[in-house]
Coordinates of C-alpha atoms and ligand atoms in Angstrom, one line a residue:
Chain A
M23 CA 130.7 92.2 114.2
E24 CA 129.4 95.8 115.8
I25 CA 125.2 95.4 115.0
L26 CA 123.1 99.1 115.9
V27 CA 119.6 97.9 115.7
C28 CA 117.0 100.3 114.9
V29 CA 113.5 99.3 118.1
K30 CA 109.6 101.6 118.3
R31 CA 107.9 101.9 121.2
V32 CA 104.1 101.6 120.0
P33 CA 100.8 100.5 120.9
D34 CA 100.6 96.1 120.9
T35 CA 97.1 95.4 118.7
S36 CA 96.7 92.6 120.4
E37 CA 96.2 93.9 123.4
N38 CA 94.4 97.1 122.8
E39 CA 91.3 98.1 120.1
I40 CA 92.6 101.4 118.1
E41 CA 90.0 103.7 118.7
I42 CA 89.9 107.1 116.7
N43 CA 89.6 110.1 119.2
K44 CA 86.1 112.4 119.9
D45 CA 87.8 115.2 117.0
G46 CA 89.8 112.7 114.8
S47 CA 93.4 113.6 115.5
D48 CA 95.0 110.6 117.2
I49 CA 93.9 107.1 118.7
E50 CA 92.2 107.2 121.9
R51 CA 95.4 106.8 123.8
D52 CA 94.4 106.3 127.5
D53 CA 94.6 103.3 128.2
L54 CA 96.1 101.8 125.8
V55 CA 99.2 98.9 126.3
Y56 CA 102.4 99.3 124.4
S57 CA 104.9 96.8 123.3
V58 CA 108.0 97.0 121.6
N59 CA 107.6 96.9 118.0
E60 CA 106.5 93.2 116.4
W61 CA 109.4 93.4 114.0
D62 CA 111.8 94.6 115.8
N63 CA 111.6 92.3 118.5
Y64 CA 113.4 89.7 115.8
A65 CA 115.7 91.8 114.4
V66 CA 116.9 91.6 117.9
E67 CA 117.1 88.2 118.6
E68 CA 118.8 87.7 115.3
A69 CA 121.3 90.0 115.8
I70 CA 122.2 89.0 119.7
Q71 CA 122.3 85.1 118.2
I72 CA 125.4 86.6 115.4
R73 CA 127.2 88.3 118.6
D74 CA 126.9 85.2 120.1
N75 CA 128.1 82.9 117.1
V76 CA 130.4 85.6 116.1
G77 CA 131.3 87.8 118.7
G78 CA 130.7 91.5 118.9
S79 CA 128.1 93.4 120.2
V80 CA 124.8 94.6 119.8
T81 CA 123.1 98.4 121.2
V82 CA 119.2 98.7 121.1
V83 CA 118.8 102.9 119.7
S84 CA 115.2 104.1 119.4
V85 CA 113.7 107.5 118.7
G86 CA 111.2 109.0 121.1
D87 CA 110.5 110.6 124.0
E88 CA 111.1 108.8 128.1
D89 CA 108.5 106.9 127.8
A90 CA 110.9 104.5 124.7
E91 CA 113.2 104.0 127.4
E92 CA 111.3 100.6 128.7
V93 CA 111.5 99.3 125.5
V94 CA 115.3 99.9 125.0
R95 CA 115.5 98.6 128.4
R96 CA 113.4 95.5 127.4
E97 CA 115.4 95.0 124.1
M98 CA 118.7 95.3 126.9
A99 CA 117.0 92.3 128.4
M100 CA 116.8 90.1 126.0
G101 CA 120.7 90.5 126.5
A102 CA 122.0 93.7 124.0
D103 CA 124.4 94.5 125.3
K104 CA 124.4 98.9 124.9
G105 CA 121.0 101.2 124.4
I106 CA 120.0 104.2 123.8
L107 CA 117.8 106.9 123.6
L108 CA 117.2 109.3 121.0
S109 CA 115.2 112.7 122.1
D110 CA 114.3 115.6 121.7
N111 CA 111.8 118.1 121.6
A112 CA 112.7 119.4 117.7
F113 CA 112.6 115.4 116.9
E114 CA 108.9 116.0 117.3
G115 CA 105.9 115.7 114.1
S116 CA 109.1 114.0 111.7
D117 CA 108.3 111.4 109.0
G118 CA 110.2 108.4 108.8
R119 CA 112.9 110.6 106.2
G120 CA 113.1 112.3 109.2
I121 CA 113.2 109.3 111.7
A122 CA 116.0 107.9 108.9
N123 CA 117.8 111.7 109.6
I124 CA 118.0 111.4 113.4
L125 CA 119.9 107.6 113.1
K126 CA 121.6 108.4 110.3
A127 CA 123.7 110.7 113.0
E128 CA 123.4 107.8 115.6
V129 CA 125.1 104.8 113.2
E130 CA 127.8 108.2 112.6
K131 CA 129.1 108.7 116.1
G132 CA 129.7 104.3 116.1
K133 CA 131.9 101.6 114.1
Y134 CA 128.8 99.8 113.0
D135 CA 129.3 96.4 110.4
L136 CA 125.5 95.5 110.4
V137 CA 121.9 97.8 111.6
L138 CA 119.1 96.5 111.6
T139 CA 115.6 97.3 111.7
G140 CA 112.2 96.2 111.6
A141 CA 110.2 95.1 107.9
Q142 CA 107.6 97.8 109.7
A143 CA 106.1 99.1 112.6
D144 CA 102.4 100.0 113.2
D145 CA 101.7 102.6 110.6
G146 CA 102.9 100.0 108.0
A147 CA 104.9 102.7 106.3
G148 CA 108.2 100.3 106.1
Q149 CA 110.4 102.7 105.0
V150 CA 113.1 104.2 107.7
G151 CA 115.6 101.2 106.7
G152 CA 115.5 101.9 103.2
M153 CA 116.6 105.6 103.5
L154 CA 118.5 104.8 106.6
A155 CA 120.3 102.7 104.0
A156 CA 120.2 105.8 100.9
M157 CA 121.5 108.4 103.1
L158 CA 124.5 106.3 104.4
D159 CA 124.9 104.9 100.6
W160 CA 125.3 100.7 102.3
P161 CA 123.4 99.1 100.6
Y162 CA 120.3 97.7 102.1
A163 CA 117.9 94.9 102.1
S164 CA 113.8 94.5 103.2
L165 CA 112.0 91.7 104.6
V166 CA 114.5 89.6 105.1
N167 CA 114.2 86.2 106.9
S168 CA 117.4 84.5 107.3
L169 CA 120.8 85.5 107.8
E170 CA 124.9 83.4 107.8
V171 CA 127.5 85.6 108.2
V172 CA 130.5 84.8 105.6
D173 CA 133.0 86.5 106.2
D174 CA 133.5 90.1 108.4
K175 CA 132.9 91.7 105.3
T176 CA 130.1 89.4 103.8
I177 CA 126.8 88.1 104.6
K178 CA 124.3 86.1 103.1
V179 CA 119.9 87.0 103.0
G180 CA 117.7 85.4 102.1
R181 CA 115.3 87.5 101.6
E182 CA 111.4 87.1 101.4
I183 CA 109.0 87.6 97.9
A184 CA 105.5 86.5 97.1
G185 CA 105.0 82.7 97.5
G186 CA 107.3 82.8 101.4
N187 CA 110.3 82.0 98.8
L188 CA 113.5 83.6 99.6
E189 CA 115.4 85.3 96.7
M190 CA 118.8 84.9 98.3
N191 CA 121.1 87.9 97.8
E192 CA 125.6 88.5 99.5
I193 CA 125.5 91.3 100.8
D194 CA 128.4 93.5 101.2
L195 CA 129.2 94.8 105.2
P196 CA 128.7 97.5 106.4
C197 CA 125.0 97.1 105.1
V198 CA 121.8 98.1 106.4
L199 CA 118.0 94.9 107.0
S200 CA 114.8 95.3 107.6
I201 CA 114.5 92.1 109.4
Q202 CA 111.2 90.2 109.1
T203 CA 108.8 88.0 110.9
G204 CA 109.5 84.0 111.3
I205 CA 113.0 84.4 111.4
N206 CA 113.9 83.6 114.7
E207 CA 111.6 82.3 117.4
P208 CA 113.1 85.6 119.9
R209 CA 113.2 85.0 123.3
Y210 CA 111.2 85.3 126.0
V211 CA 111.6 88.7 128.9
G212 CA 110.7 88.4 132.7
I213 CA 110.4 90.6 135.2
R214 CA 114.0 89.2 136.5
G215 CA 115.4 89.9 132.6
I216 CA 114.2 93.6 133.7
R217 CA 115.1 94.0 136.7
K218 CA 119.1 93.1 136.3
V219 CA 119.2 95.7 134.1
A220 CA 116.9 97.9 135.8
S221 CA 119.6 99.9 137.6
I222 CA 122.0 100.4 133.6
D223 CA 122.7 103.2 132.0
I224 CA 120.6 104.4 129.1
P225 CA 122.4 107.6 127.8
V226 CA 120.3 109.8 126.0
H227 CA 121.6 112.2 122.7
G228 CA 119.3 114.5 121.6
A229 CA 120.0 117.2 118.2
G230 CA 122.9 119.3 119.4
D231 CA 124.6 115.5 120.4
L232 CA 123.8 114.7 117.0
G233 CA 124.5 118.1 115.4
I234 CA 121.7 117.9 113.3
T235 CA 119.5 120.8 112.7
P236 CA 116.2 121.3 113.9
E237 CA 114.5 121.9 111.1
S238 CA 115.8 119.0 108.6
V239 CA 113.9 116.8 111.1
G240 CA 110.6 117.5 113.4
E241 CA 107.5 118.9 111.9
S242 CA 109.3 121.3 109.6
G243 CA 111.4 118.8 107.8
A244 CA 108.3 116.1 107.3
K245 CA 107.4 116.0 103.8
V246 CA 103.8 113.7 105.0
K247 CA 102.2 114.3 107.3
R248 CA 99.7 113.3 109.5
I249 CA 96.4 115.6 108.7
D250 CA 93.5 113.4 110.9
Y251 CA 92.3 110.3 111.5
F252 CA 89.3 108.4 110.7
T253 CA 86.7 105.6 110.0
P254 CA 86.5 104.6 106.0
E255 CA 82.9 104.5 105.6
L256 CA 82.7 100.3 104.4
G257 CA 80.9 99.3 101.7
E258 CA 78.8 96.5 102.0
G259 CA 80.4 94.7 105.1
A260 CA 79.7 91.2 106.2
E261 CA 76.6 90.4 108.2
I262 CA 76.9 90.1 111.5
L263 CA 73.9 87.9 112.9
E264 CA 72.6 89.2 116.1
G265 CA 70.8 86.7 118.5
S266 CA 71.7 83.8 121.1
T267 CA 75.1 82.1 120.7
D268 CA 71.9 78.8 119.6
E269 CA 70.5 80.8 117.4
I270 CA 73.9 82.4 115.4
I271 CA 75.1 78.6 115.3
E272 CA 71.7 77.1 114.3
K273 CA 72.2 80.1 111.1
L274 CA 76.2 79.9 110.3
I275 CA 75.1 76.1 109.9
E276 CA 72.5 77.2 107.9
L277 CA 74.0 79.6 105.6
L278 CA 77.0 77.0 105.1
K279 CA 74.9 73.8 103.9
A280 CA 73.8 76.3 101.0
K281 CA 77.6 77.8 100.7
G282 CA 78.2 73.5 100.3
G283 CA 80.9 74.6 103.4
I284 CA 80.0 71.3 105.4
K285 CA 81.0 68.1 104.2
Chain B
M8 CA 104.4 122.2 84.1
T9 CA 102.3 118.8 84.6
Q10 CA 105.0 116.1 86.8
P11 CA 105.1 113.1 84.8
V12 CA 103.8 109.8 86.5
F13 CA 106.2 106.8 86.0
A14 CA 104.6 103.4 87.5
Y15 CA 107.0 100.3 87.5
I16 CA 105.4 97.3 86.3
L17 CA 106.7 94.2 87.7
Y18 CA 106.6 91.0 85.7
E19 CA 107.5 87.0 86.0
N20 CA 107.7 84.8 82.9
G21 CA 107.1 87.3 80.4
V22 CA 103.8 88.3 82.1
A23 CA 102.8 91.4 84.1
D24 CA 102.0 91.9 87.8
D25 CA 98.2 92.2 88.6
T26 CA 99.8 95.4 89.7
A27 CA 100.3 97.0 85.9
L28 CA 97.3 98.0 85.8
E29 CA 95.3 99.2 89.3
L30 CA 99.0 101.3 89.1
L31 CA 97.5 103.1 86.1
T32 CA 94.3 103.4 87.4
A33 CA 96.3 104.6 90.1
A34 CA 97.8 107.2 87.9
A35 CA 95.0 108.7 86.8
K36 CA 93.2 108.9 89.8
L37 CA 97.1 110.8 91.6
N38 CA 96.7 113.3 89.0
P39 CA 94.1 113.4 85.5
D40 CA 96.4 115.7 83.0
A41 CA 99.6 114.2 84.2
S42 CA 101.5 112.7 81.3
I43 CA 101.8 108.7 82.6
S44 CA 105.0 106.0 82.1
A45 CA 105.7 103.1 82.3
I46 CA 109.3 101.4 83.3
V47 CA 110.1 97.4 82.7
A48 CA 113.1 96.1 83.6
G49 CA 114.4 92.4 82.8
S50 CA 115.9 90.5 80.0
G51 CA 115.6 89.1 77.1
A52 CA 112.1 87.6 74.5
G53 CA 110.4 87.8 78.2
L54 CA 111.1 91.5 78.6
D55 CA 110.0 92.5 74.8
A56 CA 106.5 90.4 76.0
V57 CA 105.6 92.5 78.8
C58 CA 106.2 95.8 77.0
N59 CA 104.6 94.5 74.0
A60 CA 101.3 94.0 76.4
I61 CA 101.7 97.0 78.3
A62 CA 102.1 99.3 75.1
A63 CA 98.2 99.3 74.3
S64 CA 98.0 99.8 78.2
Y65 CA 100.9 102.8 78.8
A66 CA 101.0 105.3 76.4
E67 CA 104.6 105.2 76.9
V68 CA 106.7 102.2 77.6
W69 CA 110.7 102.3 79.3
K70 CA 111.8 99.6 78.6
I71 CA 115.9 98.0 80.4
D72 CA 117.7 95.1 79.1
N73 CA 119.8 93.9 80.3
E74 CA 121.4 90.3 81.3
A75 CA 121.5 91.6 85.0
L76 CA 118.9 91.9 85.5
A77 CA 117.6 89.0 84.8
Y78 CA 116.4 88.1 87.6
V79 CA 115.8 92.0 89.1
N80 CA 117.8 93.7 92.2
A81 CA 116.4 96.3 93.6
E82 CA 119.6 97.7 94.6
V83 CA 120.9 97.3 90.3
L84 CA 117.6 99.1 89.0
R85 CA 117.3 101.7 92.0
G86 CA 120.7 102.7 90.6
M87 CA 119.9 102.8 87.0
L88 CA 116.1 104.5 88.0
V89 CA 118.1 107.4 90.0
R90 CA 119.7 108.0 86.3
I91 CA 117.3 108.2 83.7
L92 CA 114.3 109.4 86.0
P93 CA 113.3 113.4 85.1
Q94 CA 113.8 115.7 87.8
G95 CA 110.9 116.2 90.0
C96 CA 108.4 113.3 88.4
I97 CA 106.7 111.0 90.0
V98 CA 107.2 107.4 90.7
L99 CA 104.6 104.8 91.6
A100 CA 105.6 101.1 92.5
A101 CA 103.0 98.6 94.1
H102 CA 103.5 98.9 97.9
D103 CA 104.7 94.6 97.7
H104 CA 108.5 93.2 98.7
F105 CA 109.2 95.0 95.4
G106 CA 108.0 98.4 96.0
M107 CA 109.1 97.6 99.6
D108 CA 113.1 97.1 99.0
L109 CA 113.2 99.8 96.4
A110 CA 110.6 103.0 97.2
A111 CA 111.9 105.3 100.4
G112 CA 115.9 104.5 98.9
L113 CA 114.7 105.6 95.9
S114 CA 112.8 108.7 96.8
N115 CA 116.0 109.6 99.1
K116 CA 118.4 109.1 95.9
L117 CA 115.5 111.1 94.3
D118 CA 115.6 113.2 96.8
A119 CA 112.2 113.1 96.5
A120 CA 109.5 112.8 99.1
Y121 CA 108.0 109.2 100.4
L122 CA 104.8 108.1 100.3
P123 CA 104.7 103.8 101.5
D124 CA 101.2 102.3 101.6
A125 CA 99.1 104.2 99.9
V126 CA 95.7 103.0 99.5
D127 CA 93.8 106.1 97.3
F128 CA 94.1 109.8 96.8
E129 CA 92.0 112.8 97.0
G130 CA 93.6 115.2 94.6
I131 CA 96.6 117.6 94.8
E132 CA 96.7 120.7 96.0
N133 CA 99.3 123.8 96.1
G134 CA 102.1 120.9 95.4
K135 CA 100.8 119.3 98.2
L136 CA 98.7 115.2 97.2
K137 CA 96.2 114.5 99.2
A138 CA 96.2 110.5 100.2
V139 CA 94.9 108.0 102.2
R140 CA 96.3 104.6 104.7
E141 CA 96.1 103.1 106.7
E142 CA 97.7 102.1 109.9
Y143 CA 97.5 99.7 113.0
G144 CA 97.1 96.8 110.6
G145 CA 94.1 98.4 109.4
Q146 CA 92.5 99.2 112.4
V147 CA 92.4 102.5 111.3
S148 CA 92.4 104.7 108.7
T149 CA 94.6 108.2 107.9
H150 CA 94.9 111.1 105.5
V151 CA 97.5 112.2 105.1
L152 CA 99.0 115.6 103.2
C153 CA 102.4 114.9 100.5
D154 CA 104.1 117.8 99.6
I155 CA 105.1 116.3 96.4
S156 CA 106.1 119.7 94.6
K157 CA 109.7 118.6 94.6
G158 CA 109.0 114.6 92.9
A159 CA 107.4 112.0 94.9
V160 CA 107.9 108.8 95.2
I161 CA 104.5 106.5 96.2
T162 CA 103.4 102.7 97.1
V163 CA 100.1 101.3 96.5
R164 CA 98.4 98.6 98.2
P165 CA 97.3 95.7 95.8
G166 CA 94.1 95.5 94.9
S167 CA 93.3 99.2 96.1
F168 CA 92.2 100.8 92.6
A169 CA 90.7 98.4 90.1
P170 CA 93.1 97.6 86.7
D171 CA 92.2 99.6 83.8
E172 CA 91.6 97.4 81.3
S173 CA 90.8 99.4 78.6
K174 CA 94.5 99.0 76.5
S175 CA 93.1 101.5 74.1
A176 CA 96.5 103.4 74.1
G177 CA 98.6 102.0 71.0
G178 CA 101.9 103.5 73.1
Q179 CA 105.5 102.9 72.5
V180 CA 107.9 101.2 74.1
L181 CA 111.3 103.7 74.0
D182 CA 114.4 101.5 74.9
K183 CA 116.4 103.1 78.0
T184 CA 118.6 100.8 78.8
A185 CA 122.0 103.2 76.9
D186 CA 121.2 105.4 79.3
A187 CA 120.6 103.4 82.9
M188 CA 123.9 102.3 82.3
E189 CA 126.0 104.7 81.8
G190 CA 128.8 104.6 84.4
G191 CA 128.3 101.4 84.7
L192 CA 126.1 98.5 86.7
P193 CA 125.0 99.8 89.5
G194 CA 124.6 98.7 93.0
G195 CA 127.5 96.2 93.5
A196 CA 127.5 95.0 96.4
R197 CA 124.2 93.4 96.6
R198 CA 124.3 90.3 94.4
F199 CA 121.3 88.2 93.6
L200 CA 122.2 84.5 94.5
E201 CA 119.4 82.2 93.4
V202 CA 115.3 82.3 94.9
V203 CA 114.7 78.4 97.2
A204 CA 110.8 78.1 96.9
A205 CA 108.8 77.4 100.1
E206 CA 108.3 74.7 102.0
V207 CA 106.2 72.9 99.8
G208 CA 103.6 70.3 103.3
D209 CA 101.0 67.5 103.9
V210 CA 98.5 69.4 102.6
D211 CA 98.0 72.2 99.4
I212 CA 95.5 74.6 100.9
T213 CA 95.2 75.9 98.0
K214 CA 92.9 73.1 96.8
S215 CA 91.3 72.3 99.8
E216 CA 87.8 73.9 99.2
I217 CA 86.4 74.7 102.7
L218 CA 89.3 76.4 104.9
V219 CA 88.8 76.6 108.4
S220 CA 91.9 79.4 108.8
V221 CA 93.4 80.2 112.1
G222 CA 94.9 84.0 113.5
R223 CA 96.9 85.1 116.5
G224 CA 92.9 85.5 117.9
I225 CA 93.2 81.3 119.1
E226 CA 95.9 83.0 122.0
D227 CA 98.3 79.5 122.3
E228 CA 99.0 76.4 120.5
D229 CA 97.0 73.8 123.2
N230 CA 93.9 76.0 121.6
L231 CA 94.0 74.8 118.0
E232 CA 92.5 71.8 118.8
I233 CA 89.3 73.7 118.6
V234 CA 90.3 74.6 115.3
S235 CA 91.2 71.6 113.8
D236 CA 87.9 69.3 115.9
L237 CA 85.9 72.2 114.2
A238 CA 87.7 71.7 110.2
E239 CA 86.8 67.7 111.4
A240 CA 83.2 68.4 111.8
M241 CA 83.2 70.9 108.2
G242 CA 85.2 68.3 106.4
A243 CA 87.7 71.3 105.5
D244 CA 91.8 71.6 106.0
V245 CA 93.0 74.0 108.4
S246 CA 95.4 77.0 107.6
C247 CA 96.5 80.2 109.1
S248 CA 97.7 83.7 109.1
R249 CA 101.2 83.9 109.4
P250 CA 101.5 85.3 113.0
I251 CA 101.3 81.4 114.1
V252 CA 103.5 79.7 111.2
D253 CA 106.1 82.8 113.1
A254 CA 105.4 80.8 116.1
K255 CA 106.4 77.4 114.5
W256 CA 102.5 76.4 115.7
L257 CA 101.5 75.2 112.3
E258 CA 103.6 75.5 108.9
K259 CA 104.8 77.6 107.2
A260 CA 102.8 75.2 103.7
R261 CA 99.1 76.2 105.9
Q262 CA 99.6 80.3 105.2
V263 CA 97.2 81.9 103.7
G264 CA 98.9 85.3 102.5
T265 CA 101.1 87.4 99.7
S266 CA 104.4 85.7 101.3
G267 CA 102.2 82.3 102.1
Q268 CA 99.9 81.0 99.8
T269 CA 97.4 81.5 97.7
V270 CA 93.6 79.8 97.9
K271 CA 91.1 79.6 96.1
P272 CA 88.2 78.0 98.2
K273 CA 83.8 77.7 98.6
V274 CA 83.9 79.0 102.0
Y275 CA 87.2 80.4 104.1
M276 CA 86.0 80.3 108.1
A277 CA 88.8 83.3 110.0
L278 CA 88.5 82.5 113.3
G279 CA 90.7 84.9 115.9
I280 CA 92.2 86.9 112.3
S281 CA 92.2 90.9 111.5
G282 CA 92.2 90.7 107.6
S283 CA 95.6 92.6 107.2
F284 CA 95.7 92.3 103.2
Q285 CA 98.9 91.1 103.2
H286 CA 96.6 88.1 104.1
I287 CA 93.4 88.8 102.6
G288 CA 96.0 89.5 99.2
G289 CA 96.4 85.5 99.8
I290 CA 92.5 85.2 99.3
K291 CA 90.8 84.7 95.6
G292 CA 88.1 83.6 93.3
S293 CA 85.0 84.9 95.7
P294 CA 84.8 82.0 98.4
F295 CA 82.3 82.3 101.7
I296 CA 84.2 84.3 104.1
V297 CA 82.7 83.6 107.2
A298 CA 85.0 85.6 110.0
I299 CA 84.7 85.3 113.9
N300 CA 86.2 87.8 115.8
K301 CA 86.2 90.0 119.4
N302 CA 87.0 92.9 118.0
S303 CA 83.5 94.0 116.0
R304 CA 85.8 96.9 114.0
A305 CA 88.8 94.4 113.3
P306 CA 89.1 94.8 109.3
I307 CA 88.0 90.7 108.3
F308 CA 84.3 91.7 108.6
Q309 CA 85.0 94.9 105.8
I310 CA 85.3 91.9 103.6
A311 CA 83.8 89.0 105.3
D312 CA 79.8 87.3 103.7
V313 CA 79.2 87.0 107.1
G314 CA 80.9 88.2 111.0
I315 CA 79.8 86.9 114.2
V316 CA 81.5 89.4 117.0
D317 CA 82.2 86.7 119.7
D318 CA 85.1 84.4 121.9
I319 CA 86.7 81.8 119.4
L320 CA 87.7 79.9 122.0
D321 CA 83.9 80.0 123.1
F322 CA 81.5 79.8 120.5
V323 CA 84.0 77.7 118.4
P324 CA 83.2 74.2 120.0
E325 CA 80.3 74.8 120.7
L326 CA 80.0 75.4 116.4
T327 CA 81.7 72.4 116.0
D328 CA 79.5 70.0 118.8
K329 CA 76.5 71.2 117.0
I330 CA 78.0 70.5 113.2
N331 CA 79.2 67.2 114.7
E332 CA 75.2 66.5 117.0
I333 CA 73.3 67.1 113.2
K334 CA 75.3 64.7 111.3
G335 CA 75.2 62.5 113.8
Ligands
FAD419 C1 106.1 91.8 103.5 C2 104.5 90.8 104.8 C3 104.2 89.5 104.3 C4 103.1 89.9 105.1 N1 102.3 88.1 104.6 C5 101.4 87.9 105.4 C6 100.8 86.7 104.7 O1 101.2 85.6 103.7 N2 99.6 85.8 105.0 C7 99.7 87.2 105.8 O2 98.6 86.3 107.0 N3 100.1 87.9 107.4 C8 101.7 88.6 106.3 N4 101.8 89.4 107.0 C9 101.4 89.8 108.7 C10 100.2 90.5 108.2 O3 100.7 91.9 108.3 C11 99.5 90.8 109.7 O4 100.6 91.0 110.4 C12 99.5 89.7 110.2 O5 98.2 89.1 108.8 C13 98.1 89.7 111.6 O6 98.1 88.0 112.1 P1 96.5 87.9 112.8 O7 95.0 88.7 112.2 O8 96.7 86.0 113.3 O9 97.4 88.8 113.9 P2 96.7 89.7 114.2 O10 96.5 90.7 113.5 O11 96.8 90.2 115.5 O12 95.0 89.9 115.1 C14 94.3 88.7 115.9 C15 92.7 89.1 116.4 O13 91.8 88.3 116.4 C16 90.5 88.9 117.2 N5 91.1 88.3 118.5 C17 92.3 87.8 119.5 N6 91.6 87.5 120.6 C18 90.7 86.7 120.6 C19 89.8 86.2 120.6 N7 89.5 85.1 121.7 N8 88.4 85.3 120.1 C20 87.7 86.4 119.1 N9 89.5 86.6 118.5 C21 90.3 87.2 119.3 C22 91.7 89.9 118.2 O14 90.1 90.9 117.8 C23 92.3 90.1 115.8 O15 91.3 90.3 114.9 C24 102.9 90.2 106.2 C25 103.2 91.2 106.7 C26 104.7 91.7 105.8 C27 105.2 92.7 106.2

């Protein structure tokens, strides 16, 4: 099976507290630790497992600037066979539709049976997979948390719905799936693994290579534009307990007792 | 002409989802001058019951009734909606497991803009809707401008608009099945098979009165001990956020949230949990919430009653010791 996995380089929220810059135009990017989007790691792991079971190859692709190469390489260190970076000044400022447009062009250059994305990334939108499928006119299933290859034309997927129940579907190939966390246990990648793939060439494709008209992507093609970042004015919010740890604990225990929190 | 607004309504066992009336509020806030209709798809008596109930709130209810929709498959529904929706309209759906399946692709097929996971609307100017979203798991908010002049599909975060309970619409139900089915049943490349229920665990946290809930802030599986020690001291059960289950440190039945359990304890202790809306969505019945988090701006502090800004690895063992000391 030929599998393409779409990945994104994002600020790692478990490593950073996200702050807004002075004029609210962006988040504070100095000293941010970046990593591959959490959901994408599960997608790559799933692709690798499918390949190891039924054969074929796994290609990892990312739309981004030159820094995005590091996450493509990291996913190759996990075991993906190929990496591609889609990068062009014209891509900057793309909205979800723009990103899906760029990815569609790359998908059409290959012969893929299966395209995977993460269920969502740092902006919580969860839009690229569904749009890509619609553009390709391929079937789509989101929030996939179990996957089984039936034969070379069909797979069986479980979508995670409310309460953690699984909605089982049979879906024809080629298709696009968005992968939910927990579907597998992504393998660990150490420094040595990264070193092994350090010298592998990762081709970069721009708008011209992909036959994309610049106006259809980037800032100019975007229907949705972020205008600022802000911290919402909170309602009541929590009463923050202050003082020494002993004082805080004393207060907290009093409150817990009053609310029936200690049996 | 003002663009009509349609709200897609989910239902289960003949009862509309909680978001049905939230979408009505959202639609009215989006554009107070627009006509607002509901769309409900399904089959049989349950569908009719929901359509009639919803007509009390929505002036017009579009019904799509087909056996193939006994379980609504987003691929099938999308194909039908494309056939019946007027050009340039605005479609609202909840940003949940179904909206996430339906909406992005629908926007594309309608050649409309897609605005995912909106939490508020701030007016339309020159064909552009100003809306509020969140990023980075709710750590920051953003204003976005969405060009809705050629139509839009918008998913609305559950719980972000208060339900419109007025029920004064006295609306009518229109059967749109024939139009939706024109050309046959769409979406055949994805076939619904069955729903497999989540595993049942050894504790039923939906019945717990006190929950000590742990999130990614615990950092390591070995550290879970300090959480179970606190729970034991308090007479509580241990629950958790999704990453703890993803890592296989605790069983799925202990996960609180929209894709886990809905709990209604008296007291909820959130330890190292950031407070994503999918997590908070599983906490009902307004418990007394205590959040302990080392990031003073973690979203959990917005909904907690009491907050402590500290490292759980230091604070929790001390708290446990003190409780045990008092209990003797
Ligand atoms: C469709 C869908 C459904 C989902 N369903 C659910 C669901 O049912 N339940 C659920 O929980 N999530 C769900 N999620 C995931 C959700 O979006 C979040 O990713 C998740 O809730 C984050 O879990 P967390 O708060 O434990 O981790 P994080 O967001 O990583 O937060 C960890 C927190 O711990 C704090 N911290 C770190 N170290 C320490 C320390 N030493 N001491 C104190 N604090 C510390 C950090 O400041 C941070 O606030 C769902 C996502 C999707 C897309």
